[in-house]
Amino acid sequence: VKFSKLKIRNISGRRRHLSATAYFELVMGTSRDKYHTHIVTEIDPKSGALLARNPYNKEFPDRVVFLDVSEPTRFVTGDRIEFIGRNGTMASPSVMRRDRLSGKVGAGLDPCVATQVKFELADNEEKEILFTFGSGKTVDEARDVVRRFSSIEAARQELERVWEYWKRTLGVVYVETPDASINFLVNGWLQYQIIS
């Protein structure tokens, strides 16, 4: 699971109408060119999350990718061409000039998973939005992960568990040298890189 938390505060002096969008291109195999025609996207009726699967992937035919957002009202697409636009670029995707994503999902698309939320912020108001991207071995496992991490608080608690794990794991060995940069590398970063 990958959590992307957006925290935004309006300091403009006026009410603002905003949107936030998450977008992921899908490979779901060894290379995008080989597998993208087999990826099928759908909106999960139980969770509202956007799901994608590639039943033609021989090693992981049941694996399901999901994208969810902490806001109940969202707009989605599973169509990369809709998002970027014909002959468009990621530097200026056409979706940013539209009111909302269409909800287009299914087979035969140039696949992606994208979700968008719209919201208003009064002057000096703050909001947090959580996008959750991940995968499960089956649809049921993906739904379970979406359900477990559907709130910002649940994601925060999971992140704290991860921090605690790495603190315990990396705290076993401590080296002190006269050079602070060496201490940083040896006591954290290099151990983390080796283990992960």
Coordinates of C-alpha atoms in Angstrom, one line a residue:
V1 CA 0.0 0.0 0.0
K2 CA 1.2 3.5 -0.8
F3 CA -0.4 6.4 1.1
S4 CA -0.4 9.9 -0.5
K5 CA -1.7 12.4 2.0
L6 CA -2.5 15.9 0.8
K7 CA -2.8 18.6 3.4
I8 CA -4.0 21.9 2.1
R9 CA -4.8 25.2 3.8
N10 CA -6.5 28.2 2.2
I11 CA -4.7 31.4 3.0
S12 CA -6.0 33.3 0.0
G13 CA -8.4 35.5 1.9
R14 CA -11.4 34.1 0.0
R15 CA -13.4 30.9 -0.4
R16 CA -11.7 28.5 -2.9
H17 CA -13.2 25.7 -5.0
L18 CA -10.4 23.1 -5.5
S19 CA -9.8 19.6 -6.8
A20 CA -7.2 17.0 -6.1
T21 CA -6.3 14.1 -8.5
A22 CA -4.3 11.0 -8.2
Y23 CA -3.1 9.2 -11.4
F24 CA -1.1 5.9 -11.8
E25 CA -0.2 4.2 -15.1
L26 CA -0.4 0.4 -15.0
V27 CA 2.0 -2.3 -16.2
M28 CA 0.8 -5.4 -14.3
G29 CA 3.3 -7.6 -16.1
T30 CA 6.8 -7.5 -17.4
S31 CA 6.4 -4.5 -19.7
R32 CA 3.6 -2.0 -20.4
D33 CA 3.6 -2.5 -24.2
K34 CA 3.1 -6.2 -23.8
Y35 CA 0.4 -6.2 -21.2
H36 CA -1.6 -3.0 -21.3
T37 CA -4.2 -4.4 -23.7
H38 CA -5.1 -7.1 -21.2
I39 CA -5.7 -4.8 -18.2
V40 CA -9.4 -4.4 -17.2
T41 CA -10.5 -1.6 -14.9
E42 CA -13.7 -1.4 -12.9
I43 CA -15.4 0.5 -10.0
D44 CA -15.8 -1.8 -7.0
P45 CA -19.5 -1.7 -6.0
K46 CA -18.7 -2.5 -2.4
S47 CA -16.0 0.0 -1.7
G48 CA -16.2 2.5 -4.5
A49 CA -12.5 2.0 -5.2
L50 CA -11.1 1.8 -8.7
L51 CA -9.8 -1.7 -9.4
A52 CA -7.6 -3.1 -12.1
R53 CA -6.6 -6.7 -13.0
N54 CA -4.7 -8.5 -15.8
P55 CA -6.1 -12.1 -16.0
Y56 CA -3.5 -12.8 -18.8
N57 CA -0.6 -12.4 -16.4
K58 CA 0.6 -16.0 -16.0
E59 CA 2.3 -15.4 -12.7
F60 CA -0.4 -13.3 -11.0
P61 CA -3.7 -13.7 -12.8
D62 CA -5.8 -13.0 -9.7
R63 CA -3.8 -10.0 -8.4
V64 CA -5.9 -6.8 -8.2
V65 CA -4.6 -3.2 -8.1
F66 CA -6.7 -0.6 -6.3
L67 CA -6.9 3.2 -6.0
D68 CA -9.1 4.7 -3.3
V69 CA -9.5 8.1 -1.7
S70 CA -10.7 9.2 1.7
E71 CA -13.5 11.4 0.3
P72 CA -16.9 9.8 -0.3
T73 CA -17.6 11.7 -3.5
R74 CA -15.1 11.1 -6.2
F75 CA -14.7 10.9 -9.9
V76 CA -12.7 8.2 -11.6
T77 CA -11.4 6.9 -14.9
G78 CA -9.6 3.9 -16.1
D79 CA -8.7 5.5 -19.4
R80 CA -5.3 7.0 -19.9
I81 CA -6.3 8.7 -23.1
E82 CA -9.1 10.5 -21.3
F83 CA -6.7 11.6 -18.6
I84 CA -3.8 12.8 -20.7
G85 CA -5.7 13.6 -23.9
R86 CA -5.0 12.4 -27.5
N87 CA -1.4 13.4 -28.2
G88 CA -1.3 15.1 -24.7
T89 CA 1.5 15.1 -22.2
M90 CA 1.8 14.6 -18.4
A91 CA 3.1 18.2 -18.2
S92 CA -0.3 19.4 -19.3
P93 CA -2.9 16.6 -19.1
S94 CA -6.3 17.4 -20.7
V95 CA -8.2 16.3 -17.6
M96 CA -7.0 19.4 -15.8
R97 CA -9.1 21.5 -18.2
R98 CA -12.3 19.5 -17.7
D99 CA -14.8 19.6 -14.9
R100 CA -14.5 16.0 -13.8
L101 CA -13.4 12.5 -14.8
S102 CA -16.0 10.5 -16.7
G103 CA -16.1 7.2 -14.8
K104 CA -15.0 5.3 -17.9
V105 CA -13.7 1.9 -17.0
G106 CA -13.5 -1.5 -18.6
A107 CA -11.6 -3.5 -21.1
G108 CA -10.0 -2.3 -24.3
L109 CA -8.8 1.0 -22.9
D110 CA -5.3 2.4 -22.6
P111 CA -5.4 1.6 -18.9
C112 CA -4.6 3.7 -15.9
V113 CA -6.2 4.3 -12.5
A114 CA -7.1 7.9 -11.7
T115 CA -9.4 9.5 -9.1
Q116 CA -10.4 13.0 -8.5
V117 CA -12.2 14.8 -5.6
K118 CA -13.6 18.3 -5.5
F119 CA -13.9 20.4 -2.4
E120 CA -14.3 23.9 -1.0
L121 CA -12.2 25.6 1.5
A122 CA -13.2 28.8 3.4
D123 CA -10.4 31.3 4.2
N124 CA -8.0 29.9 6.7
E125 CA -9.7 26.4 6.5
E126 CA -7.5 23.3 6.3
K127 CA -8.3 19.8 4.8
E128 CA -6.5 16.5 4.5
I129 CA -7.2 14.0 1.7
L130 CA -5.7 10.5 1.6
F131 CA -5.2 8.6 -1.7
T132 CA -4.5 4.9 -1.2
F133 CA -2.9 2.9 -4.0
G134 CA -2.0 -0.8 -3.6
S135 CA -2.7 -4.4 -4.6
G136 CA -4.2 -7.6 -3.2
K137 CA -3.7 -11.2 -4.2
T138 CA -7.5 -11.4 -4.8
V139 CA -10.4 -9.0 -5.1
D140 CA -11.5 -9.8 -1.5
E141 CA -8.0 -9.1 -0.2
A142 CA -7.9 -5.8 -2.1
R143 CA -11.3 -4.9 -0.7
D144 CA -10.1 -5.7 2.8
V145 CA -7.1 -3.4 2.5
V146 CA -9.2 -0.6 1.1
R147 CA -11.6 -1.0 4.0
R148 CA -8.8 -1.1 6.6
F149 CA -7.2 2.0 5.3
S150 CA -10.2 4.1 4.2
S151 CA -9.6 6.8 6.8
I152 CA -6.7 9.3 7.3
E153 CA -6.5 8.1 11.0
A154 CA -6.0 4.4 10.0
A155 CA -3.2 5.4 7.6
R156 CA -1.6 7.5 10.2
Q157 CA -1.7 4.6 12.7
E158 CA -0.2 2.3 10.1
L159 CA 2.6 4.8 9.3
E160 CA 3.4 5.0 13.0
R161 CA 3.7 1.2 13.2
V162 CA 6.1 1.3 10.2
W163 CA 8.2 4.1 11.9
E164 CA 8.3 2.0 15.1
Y165 CA 9.4 -1.1 13.2
W166 CA 12.2 0.7 11.5
K167 CA 13.3 2.4 14.7
R168 CA 13.5 -1.0 16.5
T169 CA 15.2 -2.7 13.5
L170 CA 17.7 0.1 12.8
G171 CA 18.4 0.8 16.4
V172 CA 20.1 -2.5 17.1
V173 CA 23.5 -1.3 16.0
Y174 CA 24.7 2.3 16.7
V175 CA 28.0 3.8 15.4
E176 CA 29.4 7.1 16.5
T177 CA 32.1 8.9 14.5
P178 CA 33.3 12.5 14.5
D179 CA 31.5 13.0 11.2
A180 CA 27.8 13.7 11.5
S181 CA 27.1 12.7 7.9
I182 CA 28.8 9.3 8.4
N183 CA 26.8 8.8 11.5
F184 CA 23.6 9.5 9.6
L185 CA 24.5 7.1 6.8
V186 CA 25.7 4.2 9.0
N187 CA 23.0 4.5 11.7
G188 CA 20.0 4.7 9.5
W189 CA 20.1 5.1 5.7
L190 CA 22.6 2.4 4.8
Q191 CA 21.1 -0.2 7.1
Y192 CA 17.7 0.6 5.7
Q193 CA 18.9 0.2 2.1
I194 CA 20.6 -3.1 2.9
I195 CA 17.5 -4.6 4.7
S196 CA 14.9 -3.3 2.2

